[in-house]
JSON list of C-alpha atoms in Angstrom, two decimals:
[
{"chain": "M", "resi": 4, "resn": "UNK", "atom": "CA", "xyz": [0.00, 0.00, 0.00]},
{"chain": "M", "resi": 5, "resn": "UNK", "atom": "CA", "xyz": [2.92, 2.44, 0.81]},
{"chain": "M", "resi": 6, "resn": "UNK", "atom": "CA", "xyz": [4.41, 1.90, -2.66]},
{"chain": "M", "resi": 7, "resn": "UNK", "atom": "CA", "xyz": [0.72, 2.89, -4.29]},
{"chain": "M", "resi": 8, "resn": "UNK", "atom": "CA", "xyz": [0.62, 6.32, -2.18]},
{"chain": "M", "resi": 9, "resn": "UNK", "atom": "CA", "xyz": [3.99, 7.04, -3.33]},
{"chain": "M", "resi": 10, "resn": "UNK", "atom": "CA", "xyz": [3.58, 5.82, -6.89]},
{"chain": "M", "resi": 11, "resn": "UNK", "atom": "CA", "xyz": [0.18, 7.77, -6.90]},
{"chain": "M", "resi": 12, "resn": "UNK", "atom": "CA", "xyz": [1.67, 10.98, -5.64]},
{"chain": "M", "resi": 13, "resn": "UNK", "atom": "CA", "xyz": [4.56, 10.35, -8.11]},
{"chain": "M", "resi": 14, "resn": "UNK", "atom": "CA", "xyz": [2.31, 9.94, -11.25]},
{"chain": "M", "resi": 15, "resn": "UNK", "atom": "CA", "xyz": [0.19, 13.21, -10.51]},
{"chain": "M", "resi": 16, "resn": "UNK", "atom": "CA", "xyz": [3.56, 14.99, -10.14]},
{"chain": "M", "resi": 17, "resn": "UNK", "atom": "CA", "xyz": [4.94, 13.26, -13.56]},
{"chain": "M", "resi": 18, "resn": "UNK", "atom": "CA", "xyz": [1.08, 14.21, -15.34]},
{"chain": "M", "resi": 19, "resn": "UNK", "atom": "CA", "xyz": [2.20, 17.86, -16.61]},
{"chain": "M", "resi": 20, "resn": "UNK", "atom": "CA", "xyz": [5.38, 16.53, -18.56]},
{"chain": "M", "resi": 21, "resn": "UNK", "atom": "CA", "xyz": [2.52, 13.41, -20.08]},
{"chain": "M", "resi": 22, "resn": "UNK", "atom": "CA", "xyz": [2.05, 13.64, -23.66]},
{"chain": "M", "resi": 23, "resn": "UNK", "atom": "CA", "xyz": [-1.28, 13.38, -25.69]},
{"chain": "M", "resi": 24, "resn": "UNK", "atom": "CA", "xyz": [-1.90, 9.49, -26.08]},
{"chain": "M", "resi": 25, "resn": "UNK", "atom": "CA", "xyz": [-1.97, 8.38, -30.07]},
{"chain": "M", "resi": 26, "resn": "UNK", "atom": "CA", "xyz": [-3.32, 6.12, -32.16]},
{"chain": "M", "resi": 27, "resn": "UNK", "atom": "CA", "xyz": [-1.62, 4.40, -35.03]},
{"chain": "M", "resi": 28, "resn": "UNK", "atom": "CA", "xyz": [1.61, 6.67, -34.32]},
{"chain": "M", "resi": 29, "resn": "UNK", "atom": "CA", "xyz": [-0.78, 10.20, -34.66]},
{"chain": "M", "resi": 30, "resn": "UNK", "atom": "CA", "xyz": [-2.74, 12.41, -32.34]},
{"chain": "M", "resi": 31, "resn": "UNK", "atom": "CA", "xyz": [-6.46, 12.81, -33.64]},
{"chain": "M", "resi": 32, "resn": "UNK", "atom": "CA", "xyz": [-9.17, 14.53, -32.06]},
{"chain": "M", "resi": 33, "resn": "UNK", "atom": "CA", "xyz": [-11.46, 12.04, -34.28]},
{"chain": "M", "resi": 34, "resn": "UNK", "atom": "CA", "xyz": [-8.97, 9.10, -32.93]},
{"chain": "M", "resi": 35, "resn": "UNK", "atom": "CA", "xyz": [-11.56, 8.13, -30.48]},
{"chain": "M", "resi": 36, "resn": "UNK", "atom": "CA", "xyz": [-8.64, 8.30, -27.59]},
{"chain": "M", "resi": 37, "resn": "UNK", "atom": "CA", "xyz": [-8.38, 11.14, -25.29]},
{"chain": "M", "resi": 38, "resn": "UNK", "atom": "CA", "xyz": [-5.79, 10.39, -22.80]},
{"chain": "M", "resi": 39, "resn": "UNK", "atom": "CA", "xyz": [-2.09, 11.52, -21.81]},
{"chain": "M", "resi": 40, "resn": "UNK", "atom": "CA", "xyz": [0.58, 9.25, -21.46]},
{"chain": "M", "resi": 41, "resn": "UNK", "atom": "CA", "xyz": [4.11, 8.72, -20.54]},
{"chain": "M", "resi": 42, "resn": "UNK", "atom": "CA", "xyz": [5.81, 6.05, -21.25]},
{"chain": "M", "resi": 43, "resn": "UNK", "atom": "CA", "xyz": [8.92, 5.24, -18.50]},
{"chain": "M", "resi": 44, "resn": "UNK", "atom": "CA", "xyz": [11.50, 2.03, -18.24]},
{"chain": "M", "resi": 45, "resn": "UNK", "atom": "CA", "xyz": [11.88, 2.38, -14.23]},
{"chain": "M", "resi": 46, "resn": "UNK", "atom": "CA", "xyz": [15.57, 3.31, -15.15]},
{"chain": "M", "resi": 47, "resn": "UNK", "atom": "CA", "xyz": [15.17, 7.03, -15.64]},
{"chain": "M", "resi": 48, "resn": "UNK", "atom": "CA", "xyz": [16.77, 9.74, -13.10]},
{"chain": "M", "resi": 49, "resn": "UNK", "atom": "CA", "xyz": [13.12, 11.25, -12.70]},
{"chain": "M", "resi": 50, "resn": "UNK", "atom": "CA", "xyz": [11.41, 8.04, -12.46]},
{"chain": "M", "resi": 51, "resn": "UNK", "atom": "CA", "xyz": [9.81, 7.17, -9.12]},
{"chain": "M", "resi": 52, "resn": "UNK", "atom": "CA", "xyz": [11.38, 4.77, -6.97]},
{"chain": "M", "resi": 53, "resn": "UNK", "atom": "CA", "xyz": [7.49, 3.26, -6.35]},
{"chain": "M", "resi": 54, "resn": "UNK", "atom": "CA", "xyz": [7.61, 2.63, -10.03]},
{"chain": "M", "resi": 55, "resn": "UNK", "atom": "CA", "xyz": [10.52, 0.35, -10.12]},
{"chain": "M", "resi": 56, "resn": "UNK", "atom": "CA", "xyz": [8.83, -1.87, -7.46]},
{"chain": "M", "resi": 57, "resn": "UNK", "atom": "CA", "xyz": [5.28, -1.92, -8.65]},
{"chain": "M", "resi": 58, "resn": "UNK", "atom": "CA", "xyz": [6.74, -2.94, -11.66]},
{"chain": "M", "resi": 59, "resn": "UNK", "atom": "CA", "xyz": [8.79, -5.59, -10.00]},
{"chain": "M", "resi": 60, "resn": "UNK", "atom": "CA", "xyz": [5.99, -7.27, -8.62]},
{"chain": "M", "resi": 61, "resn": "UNK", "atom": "CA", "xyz": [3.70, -7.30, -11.60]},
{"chain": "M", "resi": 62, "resn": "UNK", "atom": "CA", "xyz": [6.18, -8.57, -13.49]},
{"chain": "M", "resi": 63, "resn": "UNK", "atom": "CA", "xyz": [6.37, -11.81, -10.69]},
{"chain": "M", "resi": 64, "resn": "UNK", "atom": "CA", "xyz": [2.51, -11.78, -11.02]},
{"chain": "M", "resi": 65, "resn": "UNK", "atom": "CA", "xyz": [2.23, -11.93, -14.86]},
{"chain": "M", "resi": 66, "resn": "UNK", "atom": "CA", "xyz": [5.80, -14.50, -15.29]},
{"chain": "M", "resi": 67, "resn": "UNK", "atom": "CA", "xyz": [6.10, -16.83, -12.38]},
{"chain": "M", "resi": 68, "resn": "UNK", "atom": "CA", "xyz": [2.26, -16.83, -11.65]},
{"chain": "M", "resi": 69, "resn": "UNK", "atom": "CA", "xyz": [0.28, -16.32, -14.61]},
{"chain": "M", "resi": 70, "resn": "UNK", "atom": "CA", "xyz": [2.07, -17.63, -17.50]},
{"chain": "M", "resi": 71, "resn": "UNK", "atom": "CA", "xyz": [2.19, -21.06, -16.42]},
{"chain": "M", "resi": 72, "resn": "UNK", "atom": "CA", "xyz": [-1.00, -21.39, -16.17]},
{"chain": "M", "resi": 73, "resn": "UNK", "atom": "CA", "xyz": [-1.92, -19.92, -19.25]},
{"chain": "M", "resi": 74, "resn": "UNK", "atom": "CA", "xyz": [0.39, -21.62, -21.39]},
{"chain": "M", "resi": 75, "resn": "UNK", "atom": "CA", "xyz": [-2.36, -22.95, -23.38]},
{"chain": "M", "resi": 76, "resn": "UNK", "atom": "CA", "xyz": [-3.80, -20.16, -23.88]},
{"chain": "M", "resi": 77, "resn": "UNK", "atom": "CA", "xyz": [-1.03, -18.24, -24.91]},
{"chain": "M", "resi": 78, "resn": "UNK", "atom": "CA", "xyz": [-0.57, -20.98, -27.87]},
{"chain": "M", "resi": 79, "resn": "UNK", "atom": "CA", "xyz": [2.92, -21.76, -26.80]},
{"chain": "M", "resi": 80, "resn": "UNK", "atom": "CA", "xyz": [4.06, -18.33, -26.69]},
{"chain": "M", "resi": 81, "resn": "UNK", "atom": "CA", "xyz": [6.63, -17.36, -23.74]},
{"chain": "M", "resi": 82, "resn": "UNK", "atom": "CA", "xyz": [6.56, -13.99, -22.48]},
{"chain": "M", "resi": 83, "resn": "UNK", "atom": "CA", "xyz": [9.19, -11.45, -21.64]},
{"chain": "M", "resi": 84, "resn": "UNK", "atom": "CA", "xyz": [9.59, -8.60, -19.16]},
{"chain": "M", "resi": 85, "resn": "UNK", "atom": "CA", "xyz": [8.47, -5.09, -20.93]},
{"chain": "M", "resi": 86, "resn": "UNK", "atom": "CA", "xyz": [10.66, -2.43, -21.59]},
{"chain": "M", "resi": 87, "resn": "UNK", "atom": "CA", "xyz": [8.70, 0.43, -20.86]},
{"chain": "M", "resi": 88, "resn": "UNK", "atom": "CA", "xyz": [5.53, 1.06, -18.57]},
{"chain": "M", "resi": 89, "resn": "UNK", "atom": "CA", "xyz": [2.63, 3.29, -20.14]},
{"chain": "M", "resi": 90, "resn": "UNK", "atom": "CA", "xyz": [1.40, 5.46, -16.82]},
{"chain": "M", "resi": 91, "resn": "UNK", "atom": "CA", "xyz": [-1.77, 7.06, -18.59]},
{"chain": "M", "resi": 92, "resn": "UNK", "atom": "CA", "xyz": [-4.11, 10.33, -17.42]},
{"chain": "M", "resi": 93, "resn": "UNK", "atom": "CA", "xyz": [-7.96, 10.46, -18.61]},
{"chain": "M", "resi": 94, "resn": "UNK", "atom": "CA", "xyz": [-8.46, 14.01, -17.22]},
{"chain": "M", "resi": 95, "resn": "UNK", "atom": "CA", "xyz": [-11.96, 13.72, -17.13]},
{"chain": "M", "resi": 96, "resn": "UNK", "atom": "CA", "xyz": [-14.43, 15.66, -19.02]},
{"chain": "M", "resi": 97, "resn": "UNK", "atom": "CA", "xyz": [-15.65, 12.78, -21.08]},
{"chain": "M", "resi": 98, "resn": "UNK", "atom": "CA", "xyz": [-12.54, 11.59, -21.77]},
{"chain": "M", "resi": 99, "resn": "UNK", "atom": "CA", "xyz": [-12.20, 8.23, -23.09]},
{"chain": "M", "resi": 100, "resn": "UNK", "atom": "CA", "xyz": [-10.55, 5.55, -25.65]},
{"chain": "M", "resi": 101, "resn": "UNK", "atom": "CA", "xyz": [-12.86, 3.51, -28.01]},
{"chain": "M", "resi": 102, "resn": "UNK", "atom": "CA", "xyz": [-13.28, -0.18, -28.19]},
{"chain": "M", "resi": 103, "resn": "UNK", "atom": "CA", "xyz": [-9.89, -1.98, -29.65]},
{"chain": "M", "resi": 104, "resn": "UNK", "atom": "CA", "xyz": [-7.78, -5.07, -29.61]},
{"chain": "M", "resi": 105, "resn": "UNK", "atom": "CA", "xyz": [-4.50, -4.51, -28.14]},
{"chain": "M", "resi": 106, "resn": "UNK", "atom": "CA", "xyz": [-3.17, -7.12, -31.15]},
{"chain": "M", "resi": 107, "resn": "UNK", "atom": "CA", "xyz": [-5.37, -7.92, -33.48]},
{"chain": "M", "resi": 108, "resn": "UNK", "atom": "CA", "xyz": [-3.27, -9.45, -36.10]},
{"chain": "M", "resi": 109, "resn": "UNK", "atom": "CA", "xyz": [-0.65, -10.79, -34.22]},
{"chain": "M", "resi": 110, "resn": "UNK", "atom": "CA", "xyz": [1.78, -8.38, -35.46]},
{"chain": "M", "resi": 111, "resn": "UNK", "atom": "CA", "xyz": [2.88, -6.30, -32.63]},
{"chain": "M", "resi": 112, "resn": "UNK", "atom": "CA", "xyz": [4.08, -8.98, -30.11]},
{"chain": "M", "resi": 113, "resn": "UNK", "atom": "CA", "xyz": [1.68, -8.14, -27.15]},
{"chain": "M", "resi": 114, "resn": "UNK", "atom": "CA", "xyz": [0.38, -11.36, -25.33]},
{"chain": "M", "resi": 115, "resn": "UNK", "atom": "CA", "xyz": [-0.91, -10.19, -21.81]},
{"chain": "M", "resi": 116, "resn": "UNK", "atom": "CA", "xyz": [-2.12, -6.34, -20.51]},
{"chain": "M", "resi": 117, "resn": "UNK", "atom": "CA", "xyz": [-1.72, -5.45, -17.10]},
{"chain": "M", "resi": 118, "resn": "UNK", "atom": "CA", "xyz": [-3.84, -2.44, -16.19]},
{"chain": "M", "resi": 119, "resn": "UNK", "atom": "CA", "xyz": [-3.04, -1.28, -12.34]},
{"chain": "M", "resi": 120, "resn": "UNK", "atom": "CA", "xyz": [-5.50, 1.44, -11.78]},
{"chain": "M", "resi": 121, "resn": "UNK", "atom": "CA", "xyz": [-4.31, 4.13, -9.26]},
{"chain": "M", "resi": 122, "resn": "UNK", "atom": "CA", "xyz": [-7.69, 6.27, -8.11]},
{"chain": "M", "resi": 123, "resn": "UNK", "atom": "CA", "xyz": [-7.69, 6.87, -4.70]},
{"chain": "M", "resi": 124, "resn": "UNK", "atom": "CA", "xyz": [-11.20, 7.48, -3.35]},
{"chain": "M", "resi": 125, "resn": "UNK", "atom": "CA", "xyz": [-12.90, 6.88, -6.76]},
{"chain": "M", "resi": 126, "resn": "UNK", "atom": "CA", "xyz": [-16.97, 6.97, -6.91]},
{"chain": "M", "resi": 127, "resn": "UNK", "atom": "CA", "xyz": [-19.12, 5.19, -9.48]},
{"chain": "M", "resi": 128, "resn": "UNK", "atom": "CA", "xyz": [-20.33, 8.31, -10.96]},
{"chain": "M", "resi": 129, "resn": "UNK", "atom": "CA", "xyz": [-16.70, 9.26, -11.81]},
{"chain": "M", "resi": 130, "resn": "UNK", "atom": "CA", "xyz": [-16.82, 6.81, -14.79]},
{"chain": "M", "resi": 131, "resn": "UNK", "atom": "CA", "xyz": [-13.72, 5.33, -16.70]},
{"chain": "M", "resi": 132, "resn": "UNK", "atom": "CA", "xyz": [-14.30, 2.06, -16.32]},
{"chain": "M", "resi": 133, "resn": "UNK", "atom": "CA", "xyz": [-12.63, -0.33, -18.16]},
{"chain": "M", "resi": 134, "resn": "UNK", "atom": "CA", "xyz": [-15.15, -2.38, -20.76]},
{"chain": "M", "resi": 135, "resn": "UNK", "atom": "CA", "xyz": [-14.63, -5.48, -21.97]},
{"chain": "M", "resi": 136, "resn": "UNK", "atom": "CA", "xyz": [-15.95, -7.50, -24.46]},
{"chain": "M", "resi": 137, "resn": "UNK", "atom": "CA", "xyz": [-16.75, -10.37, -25.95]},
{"chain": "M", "resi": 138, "resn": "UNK", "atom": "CA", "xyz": [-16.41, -9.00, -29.40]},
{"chain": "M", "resi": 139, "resn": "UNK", "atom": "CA", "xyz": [-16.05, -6.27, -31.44]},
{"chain": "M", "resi": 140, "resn": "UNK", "atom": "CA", "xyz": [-19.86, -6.08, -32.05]},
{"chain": "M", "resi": 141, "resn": "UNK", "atom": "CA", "xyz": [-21.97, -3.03, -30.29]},
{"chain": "M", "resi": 142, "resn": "UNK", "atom": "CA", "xyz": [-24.06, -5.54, -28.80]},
{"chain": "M", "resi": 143, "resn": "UNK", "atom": "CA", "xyz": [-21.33, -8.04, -27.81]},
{"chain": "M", "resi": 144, "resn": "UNK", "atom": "CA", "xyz": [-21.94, -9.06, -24.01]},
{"chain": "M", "resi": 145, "resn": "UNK", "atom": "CA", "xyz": [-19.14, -6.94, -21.59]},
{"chain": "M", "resi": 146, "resn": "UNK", "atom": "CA", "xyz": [-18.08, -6.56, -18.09]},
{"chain": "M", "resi": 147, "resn": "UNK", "atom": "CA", "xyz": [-17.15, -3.26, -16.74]},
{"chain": "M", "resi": 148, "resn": "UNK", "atom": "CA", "xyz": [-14.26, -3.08, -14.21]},
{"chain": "M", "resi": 149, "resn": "UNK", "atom": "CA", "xyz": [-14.18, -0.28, -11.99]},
{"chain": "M", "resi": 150, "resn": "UNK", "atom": "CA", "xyz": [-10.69, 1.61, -11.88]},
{"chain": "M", "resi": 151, "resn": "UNK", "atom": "CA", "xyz": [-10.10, 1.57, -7.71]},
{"chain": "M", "resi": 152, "resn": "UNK", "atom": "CA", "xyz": [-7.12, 2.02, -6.35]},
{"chain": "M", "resi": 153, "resn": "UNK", "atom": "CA", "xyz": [-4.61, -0.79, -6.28]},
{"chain": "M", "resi": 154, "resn": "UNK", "atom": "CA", "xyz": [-6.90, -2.84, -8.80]},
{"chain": "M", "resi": 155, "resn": "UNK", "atom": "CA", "xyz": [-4.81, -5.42, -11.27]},
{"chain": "M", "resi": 156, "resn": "UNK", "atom": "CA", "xyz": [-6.64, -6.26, -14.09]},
{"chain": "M", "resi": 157, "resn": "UNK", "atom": "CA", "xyz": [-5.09, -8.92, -16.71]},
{"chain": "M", "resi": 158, "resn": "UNK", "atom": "CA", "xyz": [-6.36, -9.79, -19.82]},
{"chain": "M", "resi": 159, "resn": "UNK", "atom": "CA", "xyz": [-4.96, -11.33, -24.01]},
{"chain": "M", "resi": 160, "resn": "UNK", "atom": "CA", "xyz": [-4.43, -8.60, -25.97]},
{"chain": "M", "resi": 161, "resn": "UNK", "atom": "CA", "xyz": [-5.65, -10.26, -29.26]},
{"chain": "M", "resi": 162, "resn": "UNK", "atom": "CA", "xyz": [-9.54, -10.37, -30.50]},
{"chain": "M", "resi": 163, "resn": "UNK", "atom": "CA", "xyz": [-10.49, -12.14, -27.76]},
{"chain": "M", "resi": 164, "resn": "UNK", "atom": "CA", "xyz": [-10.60, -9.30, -25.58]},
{"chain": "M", "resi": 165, "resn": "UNK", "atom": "CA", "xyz": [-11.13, -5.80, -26.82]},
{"chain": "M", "resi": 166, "resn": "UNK", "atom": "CA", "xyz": [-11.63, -3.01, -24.80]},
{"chain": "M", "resi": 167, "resn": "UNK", "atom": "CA", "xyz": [-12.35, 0.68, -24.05]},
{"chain": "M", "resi": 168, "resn": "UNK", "atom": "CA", "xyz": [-12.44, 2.98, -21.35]},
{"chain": "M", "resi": 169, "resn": "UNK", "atom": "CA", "xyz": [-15.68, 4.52, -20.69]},
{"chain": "M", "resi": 170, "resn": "UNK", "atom": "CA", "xyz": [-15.73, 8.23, -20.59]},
{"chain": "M", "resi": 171, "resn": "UNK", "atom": "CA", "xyz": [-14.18, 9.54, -17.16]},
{"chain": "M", "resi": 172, "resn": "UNK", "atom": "CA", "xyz": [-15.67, 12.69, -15.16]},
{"chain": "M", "resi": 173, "resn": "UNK", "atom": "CA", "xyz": [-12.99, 12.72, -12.67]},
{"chain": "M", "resi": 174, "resn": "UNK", "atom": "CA", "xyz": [-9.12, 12.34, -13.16]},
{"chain": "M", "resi": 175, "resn": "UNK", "atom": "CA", "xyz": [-8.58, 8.69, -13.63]},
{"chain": "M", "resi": 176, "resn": "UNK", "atom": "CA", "xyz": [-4.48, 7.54, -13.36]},
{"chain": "M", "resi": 177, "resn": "UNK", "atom": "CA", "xyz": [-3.31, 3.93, -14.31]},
{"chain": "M", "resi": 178, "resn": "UNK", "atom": "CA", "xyz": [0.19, 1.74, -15.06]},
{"chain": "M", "resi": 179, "resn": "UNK", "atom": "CA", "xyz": [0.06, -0.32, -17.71]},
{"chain": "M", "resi": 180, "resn": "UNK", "atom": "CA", "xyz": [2.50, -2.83, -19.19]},
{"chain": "M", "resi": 181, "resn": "UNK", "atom": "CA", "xyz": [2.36, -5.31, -22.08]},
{"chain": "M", "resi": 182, "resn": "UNK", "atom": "CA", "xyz": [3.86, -8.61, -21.50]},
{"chain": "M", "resi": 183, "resn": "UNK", "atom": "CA", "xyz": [4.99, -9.83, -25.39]},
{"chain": "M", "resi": 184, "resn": "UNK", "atom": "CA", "xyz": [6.31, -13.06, -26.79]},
{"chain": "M", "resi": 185, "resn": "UNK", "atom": "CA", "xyz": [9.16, -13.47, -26.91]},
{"chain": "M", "resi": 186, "resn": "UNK", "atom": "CA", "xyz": [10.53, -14.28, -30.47]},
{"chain": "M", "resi": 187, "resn": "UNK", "atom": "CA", "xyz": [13.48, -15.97, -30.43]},
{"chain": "M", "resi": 188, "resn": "UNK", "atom": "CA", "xyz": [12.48, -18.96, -28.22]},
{"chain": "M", "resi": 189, "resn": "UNK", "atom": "CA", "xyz": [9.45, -19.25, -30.74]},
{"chain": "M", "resi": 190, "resn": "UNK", "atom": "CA", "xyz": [12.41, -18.87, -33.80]},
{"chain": "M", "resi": 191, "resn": "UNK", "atom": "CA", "xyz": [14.59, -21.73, -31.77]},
{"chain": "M", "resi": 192, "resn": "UNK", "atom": "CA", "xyz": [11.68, -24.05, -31.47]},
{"chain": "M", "resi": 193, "resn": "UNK", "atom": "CA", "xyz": [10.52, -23.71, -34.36]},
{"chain": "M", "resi": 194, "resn": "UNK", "atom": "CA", "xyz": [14.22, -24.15, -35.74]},
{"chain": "M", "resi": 195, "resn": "UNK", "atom": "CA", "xyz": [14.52, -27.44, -33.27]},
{"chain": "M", "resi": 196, "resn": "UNK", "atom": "CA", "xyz": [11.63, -28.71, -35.15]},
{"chain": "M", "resi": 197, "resn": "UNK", "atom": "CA", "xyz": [12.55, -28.56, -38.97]}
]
């Protein structure tokens, strides 16, 4: 809990230096995302020491816990440590990011989101919620996960999850990192195989 206070305090001090979040590599008011994000390794001089050790234990969450009992799931996939964390600002007003798949196609690597929301004293009626869906169709059956303070949410990144964040009328702060595959041991299996 001490870590979160100082991590939260940390990330509102960060939030005037966060940039305008994009889509496909380009800010659009149309894009149908509306937050501001910085994206941090741990390693930086101005990164918060909380940072570093939130990030340490999400990354034993996701590896040593999660993974191996995904493994089917994941298709054979291992996954690596991230590079960089994604701390994210919806500064409320409406603001929001439309439904999407993390990976659709495969292409980009991601395997496994983790979202760790960072809201202290957050109220129903301050929205943001996290939505997700079965599909990518408007009526698609969904769950909505509230974005409370010291909340991990987990979830694939391909089509079987996508997502949004449902507008936000109070500040709404969150970590995330993407857990990918991790190529080569799918190159030297696949190698070990032919």
């Amino acid at each position: 809990e001490a870590h979160g206070n100082d991590l939260v305090a940390a990330v509102v001090a960060l939030s005037p230096s966060f940039d305008r979040g994009k889509v496909d590599g380009s800010v659009d008011e149309n894009s149908g995302r509306s937050d501001y994000v910085i994206w941090l390794s741990g390693t930086e001089v101005f990164a918060p020491t909380a940072l570093t050790d939130v990030l340490k234990c999400i990354d034993s969450i996701v590896l040593d816990q999660l993974a191996p009992l995904i493994s089917g799931v994941l298709r054979g996939a291992t996954l690596v440590k991230p590079v960089k964390a994604m701390l994210s600002c919806y500064p409320g007003k409406g603001s929001h990011y439309r439904r999407h798949c993390d990976n659709v196609d495969g292409s980009n690597g991601r395997r496994v989101a983790a979202i760790l929301y960072l809201n202290e004293g957050w109220q129903p009626w301050h929205g943001g919620c996290l939505r997700a869906s079965a599909t990518m169709d408007a009526d698609a059956q969904f769950v909505d996960v509230e974005p409370v303070m010291g909340r991990l949410v987990l979830f694939l990144c391909d089509e079987r999850v996508p997502h949004e964040v449902l507008p936000s009328h109070s500040t709404r702060y969150a970590v995330t990192v993407w857990y990918e595959e991790d190529i080569m041991s799918r190159l030297s299996a696949a190698a070990a195989l032919s």
